Amino acid sequence: MTAMKLIRTEDVRSWLLRDNDPSECFRSIGAKQVDGEFAEESFGVPLHLQVLWQRLRVEVGDRELPPSTLDSLPFYSLCQGLFLPLSSLEPSCVAGLLGLIAKSPTDTAGREQLLTKVLNRDCGLALEEKLGCISGDPFLGWRGMIR
């Protein structure tokens, strides 16, 4: 006699998130879309990533999105490595405003070197996105949704 295989949430989560299109997590039988809270609790996909992924799906239509679509530079690293050094804020100001320990502001040559490094490094941002960040428009003309 063979034992019955019970499929648990962890089994479904590992199958869905293995190599499949993450959109699979948001499909449902009989409903157009899985409830966002259910997907977050069951599959560990935060609501903001669900919204982002669904918007990307609309933009690309029937084309397949590679698993690396959401690979990018973390916002914290972008702030620490680019925005703060370019802001020329004094360390005491950074500590008071953001609660972070920052280095002294860089001089013109240091900022130029930083910009060259950012533009030449593959960090998950396209050239257009890098230029938007450097020019102070990281949302490329769109309204920022960070609150």
C-alpha positions in Angstrom: 0.0 0.0 0.0 1.4 3.4 -0.9 1.2 6.4 1.3 -0.9 9.4 0.2 1.2 12.5 -0.6 -0.2 15.6 1.2 0.6 18.8 -0.6 1.2 21.6 1.8 1.6 25.3 1.4 5.4 25.0 1.5 5.3 22.5 -1.4 3.1 24.9 -3.5 5.3 27.9 -2.6 8.5 26.1 -3.6 7.0 25.0 -6.9 5.6 28.4 -7.8 8.8 30.3 -6.9 11.3 27.8 -8.3 11.7 28.8 -12.0 8.2 29.7 -12.9 6.9 33.1 -13.9 6.0 34.8 -10.5 2.6 35.7 -12.1 1.6 32.1 -11.3 1.3 33.1 -7.7 -1.4 35.6 -8.5 -3.7 33.4 -10.6 -6.7 31.7 -9.2 -9.3 29.2 -10.3 -12.6 30.9 -10.9 -11.3 34.4 -9.8 -9.5 36.9 -12.0 -6.9 37.4 -9.3 -5.8 36.0 -5.9 -6.4 38.1 -2.9 -3.3 40.1 -2.1 -3.3 39.3 1.6 -3.6 35.6 0.8 -0.6 35.7 -1.6 1.4 37.6 1.0 0.6 35.2 3.8 0.8 32.0 1.7 3.7 32.7 -0.7 5.6 35.4 1.1 5.2 37.8 -1.7 4.7 41.3 -0.3 1.8 43.4 -1.6 4.1 46.0 -3.2 5.9 43.3 -5.2 2.5 41.9 -6.4 1.5 45.4 -7.6 4.8 45.9 -9.3 4.8 42.5 -11.0 1.2 42.9 -12.2 2.1 46.3 -13.7 5.1 44.8 -15.5 2.9 42.0 -16.9 0.6 44.7 -18.4 3.6 46.5 -19.9 5.1 43.5 -21.6 1.9 41.8 -22.7 2.4 38.2 -23.8 6.2 38.3 -23.7 7.8 36.3 -21.0 9.5 38.1 -18.0 12.8 36.5 -17.0 13.2 35.6 -13.3 15.8 38.4 -13.1 13.3 41.1 -13.9 13.2 42.4 -10.3 16.9 42.2 -9.7 18.1 45.6 -8.9 20.0 47.8 -6.6 18.4 48.0 -3.1 17.1 51.5 -2.4 19.1 51.7 0.9 22.3 51.0 -1.0 21.4 53.6 -3.6 20.9 56.2 -0.9 24.2 55.3 1.0 26.3 54.9 -2.1 25.0 57.7 -4.4 22.4 60.1 -3.0 24.2 60.9 0.3 27.7 61.4 -1.2 26.2 63.7 -3.9 24.1 65.7 -1.4 27.2 67.2 0.3 25.5 67.1 3.7 27.7 67.2 6.8 27.8 64.0 8.8 26.1 65.7 11.8 23.2 66.7 9.4 22.9 63.2 8.0 22.9 61.8 11.6 20.2 64.2 12.7 17.9 63.8 9.7 18.4 60.1 8.9 20.1 58.6 11.9 22.9 57.3 9.7 26.7 57.6 10.1 28.0 59.3 7.0 31.5 60.2 5.7 32.4 63.8 5.2 31.2 65.4 2.0 33.4 64.6 -1.0 35.0 67.3 -3.1 34.3 67.9 -6.8 37.0 65.3 -7.9 35.5 62.7 -5.5 32.0 63.3 -6.8 33.2 63.0 -10.4 35.0 59.7 -9.6 31.8 58.4 -7.9 29.7 59.3 -10.9 32.1 57.6 -13.3 32.1 54.5 -11.0 28.3 54.4 -10.9 27.9 54.9 -14.7 30.4 52.1 -15.5 29.2 49.5 -12.9 26.5 46.9 -13.7 24.3 47.4 -10.6 20.9 46.4 -12.0 20.0 49.8 -13.3 19.7 50.8 -16.9 21.7 53.9 -18.1 18.5 55.9 -18.2 17.8 55.0 -14.5 21.3 55.9 -13.5 21.1 59.2 -15.2 17.7 59.9 -13.5 19.2 59.1 -10.1 22.2 61.4 -10.8 20.1 64.2 -12.0 17.8 64.0 -8.9 14.8 62.4 -10.8 15.0 58.7 -9.8 11.3 58.2 -10.9 12.1 59.4 -14.4 9.4 62.1 -14.5 6.8 59.9 -12.8 5.3 60.8 -9.4 7.2 58.9 -6.6 5.0 56.5 -4.7 7.2 56.2 -1.6 5.6 57.6 1.5 
